Short mmCIF file of C-alpha atoms in Angstrom, two decimals:
data_model
loop_
_atom_site.label_atom_id
_atom_site.label_comp_id
_atom_site.label_asym_id
_atom_site.label_seq_id
_atom_site.Cartn_x
_atom_site.Cartn_y
_atom_site.Cartn_z
CA MET A 1 25.96 -42.97 39.73
CA THR A 2 24.93 -41.46 36.76
CA GLU A 3 21.29 -40.92 36.11
CA PRO A 4 19.36 -42.80 33.45
CA ARG A 5 18.64 -40.86 30.20
CA ALA A 6 14.95 -39.76 30.07
CA ARG A 7 13.02 -41.83 27.27
CA PHE A 8 11.63 -40.24 24.47
CA ARG A 9 7.90 -40.94 25.49
CA ASP A 10 8.70 -39.48 28.88
CA LEU A 11 9.71 -36.45 27.23
CA VAL A 12 6.31 -36.68 24.96
CA GLY A 13 4.22 -36.99 28.44
CA SER A 14 6.35 -33.94 29.89
CA GLU A 15 5.58 -31.73 27.09
CA TRP A 16 2.02 -32.70 26.79
CA LEU A 17 1.81 -32.07 30.59
CA LYS A 18 3.41 -28.51 30.11
CA LEU A 19 1.23 -27.78 27.34
CA TRP A 20 -2.20 -28.28 28.99
CA SER A 21 -1.06 -27.04 32.06
CA LEU A 22 -1.43 -23.53 30.46
CA ARG A 23 -5.31 -22.16 30.44
CA SER A 24 -4.52 -20.22 27.21
CA THR A 25 -4.00 -23.78 25.28
CA VAL A 26 -8.07 -24.91 26.19
CA TRP A 27 -9.42 -21.39 25.40
CA SER A 28 -7.26 -20.72 22.40
CA LEU A 29 -8.18 -24.12 20.60
CA LEU A 30 -12.15 -23.55 21.47
CA LEU A 31 -12.43 -19.99 20.28
CA SER A 32 -10.24 -21.08 17.37
CA ALA A 33 -12.69 -23.74 16.69
CA LEU A 34 -15.63 -21.74 17.19
CA VAL A 35 -14.38 -19.02 14.55
CA VAL A 36 -13.44 -21.55 11.92
CA VAL A 37 -16.64 -23.04 12.14
CA GLY A 38 -18.61 -19.68 12.32
CA PHE A 39 -17.20 -18.88 9.03
CA ASN A 40 -18.09 -22.08 7.08
CA LEU A 41 -21.44 -22.27 8.70
CA GLY A 42 -22.05 -18.82 8.11
CA THR A 43 -21.41 -19.24 4.49
CA ALA A 44 -23.57 -22.29 4.23
CA TRP A 45 -26.60 -20.62 6.06
CA ASP A 46 -26.28 -17.90 3.69
CA HIS A 47 -26.83 -20.02 0.71
CA TYR A 48 -29.76 -21.72 2.74
CA ARG A 49 -31.45 -18.77 3.74
CA TYR A 50 -31.40 -17.10 0.31
CA TRP A 51 -31.68 -20.37 -1.74
CA PHE A 52 -34.85 -19.39 -3.74
CA GLN A 53 -33.75 -15.62 -4.39
CA TYR A 54 -31.38 -17.27 -6.82
CA ASP A 55 -33.26 -18.01 -10.20
CA SER A 56 -33.14 -21.65 -12.01
CA ALA A 57 -29.99 -21.33 -13.44
CA GLY A 58 -28.09 -20.10 -10.73
CA ARG A 59 -29.30 -22.96 -8.54
CA ALA A 60 -28.52 -25.59 -11.16
CA GLU A 61 -25.00 -24.01 -11.73
CA PHE A 62 -24.74 -24.52 -7.97
CA VAL A 63 -25.35 -28.11 -8.18
CA ALA A 64 -23.22 -28.29 -11.36
CA SER A 65 -20.34 -26.72 -10.06
CA GLU A 66 -20.19 -28.52 -6.74
CA LEU A 67 -20.15 -25.23 -5.02
CA ALA A 68 -21.81 -27.36 -1.48
CA LEU A 69 -17.86 -28.32 -1.44
CA TRP A 70 -16.69 -24.87 -1.24
CA ASP A 71 -18.65 -23.99 1.74
CA ALA A 72 -17.36 -27.04 3.56
CA PHE A 73 -14.28 -25.15 4.20
CA THR A 74 -14.28 -21.41 3.32
CA GLY A 75 -11.04 -19.43 2.27
CA ASN A 76 -11.97 -17.24 5.69
CA ALA A 77 -11.78 -20.27 7.56
CA SER A 78 -8.43 -21.34 5.96
CA MET A 79 -6.76 -18.05 7.04
CA VAL A 80 -8.48 -17.97 10.54
CA MET A 81 -6.76 -21.35 11.24
CA VAL A 82 -3.39 -20.46 9.62
CA LEU A 83 -3.69 -17.19 12.07
CA CYS A 84 -4.52 -19.66 14.83
CA ALA A 85 -2.00 -22.18 14.44
CA ALA A 86 1.13 -20.42 13.42
CA PRO A 87 1.20 -18.31 16.67
CA THR A 88 0.13 -21.23 18.94
CA GLY A 89 3.48 -22.92 17.89
CA ALA A 90 5.51 -19.90 18.03
CA VAL A 91 4.44 -19.10 21.62
CA ALA A 92 4.85 -22.81 22.52
CA VAL A 93 8.57 -22.48 22.28
CA ALA A 94 9.10 -18.83 22.22
CA GLY A 95 7.51 -18.36 25.20
CA GLU A 96 9.81 -20.72 27.23
CA TYR A 97 12.76 -18.68 26.39
CA GLY A 98 10.96 -15.50 27.17
CA THR A 99 10.47 -16.50 31.04
CA GLY A 100 13.62 -18.52 31.12
CA LEU A 101 11.71 -21.83 31.61
CA VAL A 102 13.73 -23.27 29.04
CA ARG A 103 17.25 -23.26 31.17
CA THR A 104 15.71 -25.52 33.34
CA THR A 105 14.37 -27.83 30.92
CA PHE A 106 17.61 -28.10 29.37
CA ALA A 107 19.03 -28.56 32.69
CA ALA A 108 17.14 -31.25 33.46
CA VAL A 109 17.28 -32.61 29.75
CA PRO A 110 20.60 -31.90 28.25
CA ALA A 111 19.50 -33.80 25.16
CA ARG A 112 18.10 -30.58 23.34
CA GLY A 113 17.37 -31.69 19.80
CA THR A 114 15.57 -34.74 21.39
CA LEU A 115 13.55 -32.61 23.72
CA MET A 116 12.44 -30.35 21.02
CA ALA A 117 11.33 -33.35 18.90
CA ALA A 118 9.41 -34.29 21.56
CA LYS A 119 7.63 -30.70 22.29
CA LEU A 120 7.09 -30.36 18.43
CA LEU A 121 5.40 -34.12 18.20
CA VAL A 122 2.88 -33.02 20.85
CA ILE A 123 2.46 -29.30 19.06
CA ALA A 124 1.78 -31.10 15.87
CA GLY A 125 -0.29 -33.84 17.20
CA VAL A 126 -2.72 -31.34 19.55
CA GLN A 127 -2.82 -29.43 16.15
CA ALA A 128 -3.76 -32.32 14.04
CA VAL A 129 -6.78 -33.10 16.17
CA PHE A 130 -7.94 -29.81 16.34
CA GLY A 131 -7.84 -29.67 12.50
CA ALA A 132 -9.22 -32.83 12.12
CA VAL A 133 -12.19 -31.96 14.77
CA VAL A 134 -12.80 -28.37 13.12
CA ALA A 135 -12.16 -29.84 9.73
CA GLY A 136 -14.98 -32.75 10.07
CA LEU A 137 -17.26 -30.53 12.27
CA SER A 138 -17.35 -27.67 9.59
CA PHE A 139 -18.31 -30.52 6.79
CA TRP A 140 -21.05 -31.94 8.83
CA SER A 141 -22.69 -28.67 9.77
CA THR A 142 -22.06 -26.92 6.45
CA GLN A 143 -23.66 -30.22 4.34
CA ALA A 144 -26.75 -30.69 7.02
CA VAL A 145 -27.32 -27.24 6.49
CA LEU A 146 -27.38 -27.36 2.63
CA ALA A 147 -29.02 -31.00 2.85
CA GLU A 148 -32.36 -28.71 3.57
CA ARG A 149 -32.25 -27.51 0.31
CA GLY A 150 -31.29 -30.86 -1.32
CA VAL A 151 -27.94 -29.79 -2.23
CA GLY A 152 -25.83 -31.07 0.70
CA LEU A 153 -22.86 -33.75 -0.46
CA PRO A 154 -21.77 -36.63 1.80
CA LEU A 155 -18.21 -37.32 2.61
CA THR A 156 -17.98 -39.87 -0.11
CA HIS A 157 -18.69 -37.33 -2.83
CA PRO A 158 -15.01 -37.17 -4.80
CA GLY A 159 -13.08 -34.63 -3.49
CA ALA A 160 -14.91 -34.30 -0.13
CA LEU A 161 -12.84 -36.37 1.78
CA ARG A 162 -9.78 -34.29 0.31
CA ILE A 163 -11.10 -31.13 1.62
CA VAL A 164 -11.40 -32.18 5.23
CA VAL A 165 -7.97 -33.98 5.13
CA ALA A 166 -5.85 -30.87 3.45
CA SER A 167 -8.05 -28.37 6.01
CA ALA A 168 -7.12 -30.51 9.00
CA LEU A 169 -3.85 -30.83 8.27
CA LEU A 170 -3.03 -27.20 7.69
CA ALA A 171 -3.12 -26.50 11.29
CA PRO A 172 -0.02 -28.79 12.42
CA VAL A 173 1.95 -27.67 9.14
CA CYS A 174 1.58 -23.83 10.32
CA ALA A 175 1.94 -24.99 13.66
CA LEU A 176 5.08 -26.57 13.01
CA ALA A 177 6.41 -23.44 11.16
CA GLY A 178 5.50 -20.99 13.92
CA ALA A 179 7.43 -23.47 16.18
CA ALA A 180 10.57 -23.08 13.87
CA LEU A 181 10.54 -19.51 13.93
CA GLY A 182 9.76 -19.70 17.77
CA THR A 183 12.92 -21.38 18.02
CA VAL A 184 15.07 -19.09 15.96
CA LEU A 185 13.56 -15.94 16.76
CA ARG A 186 13.24 -16.80 20.62
CA GLN A 187 10.88 -13.53 21.46
CA SER A 188 6.90 -14.42 21.34
CA ALA A 189 6.00 -11.40 19.75
CA LEU A 190 8.32 -10.95 16.95
CA SER A 191 7.88 -15.05 16.46
CA VAL A 192 3.84 -14.47 16.12
CA VAL A 193 4.27 -11.56 13.78
CA CYS A 194 6.81 -13.12 11.38
CA SER A 195 4.69 -16.28 11.29
CA VAL A 196 1.67 -14.73 10.56
CA VAL A 197 3.66 -12.39 7.41
CA LEU A 198 5.35 -15.39 6.48
CA LEU A 199 2.54 -17.87 6.32
CA LEU A 200 -0.55 -15.67 5.67
CA LEU A 201 0.40 -12.20 3.93
CA VAL A 202 2.96 -12.96 1.94
CA PRO A 203 0.69 -16.13 0.51
CA SER A 204 -1.99 -13.56 0.04
CA VAL A 205 0.25 -10.87 -1.92
CA LEU A 206 1.59 -13.29 -4.21
CA SER A 207 -0.08 -13.82 -7.42
CA ASP A 208 -0.98 -17.18 -9.78
CA GLU A 209 -0.87 -14.79 -13.07
CA ARG A 210 2.74 -14.60 -13.39
CA HIS A 211 5.18 -17.32 -13.39
CA LEU A 212 7.93 -16.77 -10.91
CA SER A 213 5.28 -15.28 -8.48
CA ALA A 214 3.14 -18.47 -9.10
CA VAL A 215 6.16 -20.49 -8.34
CA PHE A 216 6.35 -18.91 -4.80
CA ALA A 217 2.87 -19.02 -4.42
CA HIS A 218 2.73 -22.70 -4.89
CA ALA A 219 5.42 -23.22 -2.43
CA THR A 220 3.32 -21.82 0.59
CA PRO A 221 0.66 -24.12 2.65
CA LEU A 222 -1.99 -21.47 1.87
CA HIS A 223 -1.65 -22.02 -1.49
CA ALA A 224 -1.46 -25.60 -1.22
CA TRP A 225 -4.37 -25.89 0.95
CA GLN A 226 -6.23 -23.66 -1.89
CA ARG A 227 -5.08 -26.32 -4.42
CA LEU A 228 -6.07 -29.56 -2.28
CA VAL A 229 -9.85 -27.83 -1.93
CA ALA A 230 -10.13 -26.70 -5.42
CA VAL A 231 -13.27 -27.94 -7.06
CA GLY A 232 -13.25 -28.41 -10.92
CA THR A 233 -10.43 -26.42 -13.16
CA HIS A 234 -10.68 -22.72 -13.39
CA GLY A 235 -8.31 -22.00 -16.15
CA GLU A 236 -5.20 -21.10 -14.09
CA PRO A 237 -2.63 -20.21 -16.34
CA TYR A 238 0.07 -22.04 -14.35
CA PRO A 239 -1.70 -25.03 -12.96
CA TRP A 240 0.19 -27.52 -10.83
CA THR A 241 -1.33 -30.97 -9.11
CA PRO A 242 -2.59 -31.95 -5.74
CA GLY A 243 0.42 -34.19 -5.66
CA GLY A 244 2.73 -31.37 -5.74
CA ALA A 245 0.31 -29.52 -2.64
CA TRP A 246 0.55 -32.70 -0.60
CA LEU A 247 4.18 -32.07 -1.09
CA VAL A 248 4.66 -28.72 0.20
CA TYR A 249 2.88 -29.81 2.99
CA ALA A 250 5.29 -32.42 3.71
CA LEU A 251 8.38 -30.31 2.87
CA TRP A 252 7.02 -27.68 5.23
CA ALA A 253 6.39 -30.05 8.17
CA LEU A 254 10.00 -31.77 7.51
CA GLY A 255 12.16 -28.34 7.13
CA ALA A 256 10.29 -26.93 9.91
CA THR A 257 11.31 -30.03 12.18
CA THR A 258 14.50 -29.71 11.00
CA ILE A 259 15.22 -25.94 11.65
CA ALA A 260 13.75 -26.20 15.04
CA VAL A 261 16.01 -29.30 16.24
CA VAL A 262 19.11 -28.19 14.54
CA ALA A 263 19.03 -24.42 15.76
CA VAL A 264 18.05 -25.65 19.31
CA ARG A 265 21.10 -27.90 19.51
CA ARG A 266 23.39 -25.35 17.76
CA ARG A 267 22.57 -22.03 19.47
CA ASP A 268 23.44 -21.17 23.30
CA LEU A 269 20.91 -19.79 25.59
#
C-alpha cells in the first residue's frame, strides 16, 4: 500500500520542530535582539544624557526634524539585523547539506519543492516575529527614554508605524535571501559569507550620487529600508518612493523563495 503524501501543515510542523531543536536558534535570536535593541537604545540614551549640552537652536532642530524617529531604529541596528538574519537563513538550509540530514529528509519526503516551501515559511515566520518584537521593543524603549526630555513620539505619529514595520520585515526578507544562497551553494561558511557580501557590503559601497549606482542601490533591501525609515526630504539626486521600496522587499522575498524551490527541485544531492 502506498503511503499517503505528507500534508503541507505537517511539513511546516516538522520544519518548526527541526529549527527549534537547535540550541543555537534560541541563543542567536536572543543575542541578536539584545544587540539590535542595544544599539537603538544607546543612541536615544546619548540624546537624553547630553540634551542640555545642546543649545536651544539644536534642541529645536531635533524636534522640528523629528529626529526622535531616527533613534527608533538606527542605521547601525539595521546592519546588525542584516548580519544576523541573512546568515541564519543560509545556515538553516546549507547546514542540512553539510550534515547529510538533507538526504534523509528528501528520502522521507520526495516532494522537494513543497518541503523547501515549508522550510522557507518557517524561516520567514520566525524571523518576522523576531523582527516585529525587536522593532517594537526598540521603538517603545527609545521613545520612552526621549519622553523624559519631552521629545518622545507615539506610534501614531506620522511615519512611526512605517519605521517599525519596515524594520521588522527587514529580517525575514534577508533571511529568505540567505536561505536561497544556502540552497544554491550548499556550504554553510560560503553561504554566510556570500549573504553578508550581497546584503550588507555591496549596498554599503553603492552610492546614491550617480544614476546607475543609485539604481542598483535602490534595488537592495538595505537601501529600501533606508528609504522607508527616512524622515523628511534630504535632497537626494535620484529620489524614489516608499512604494518602490516596499516593492523591493516583496521582489526579494518572492525571488529568493522561487530560487530556493527551483534549485532544490532541479539539482541532485
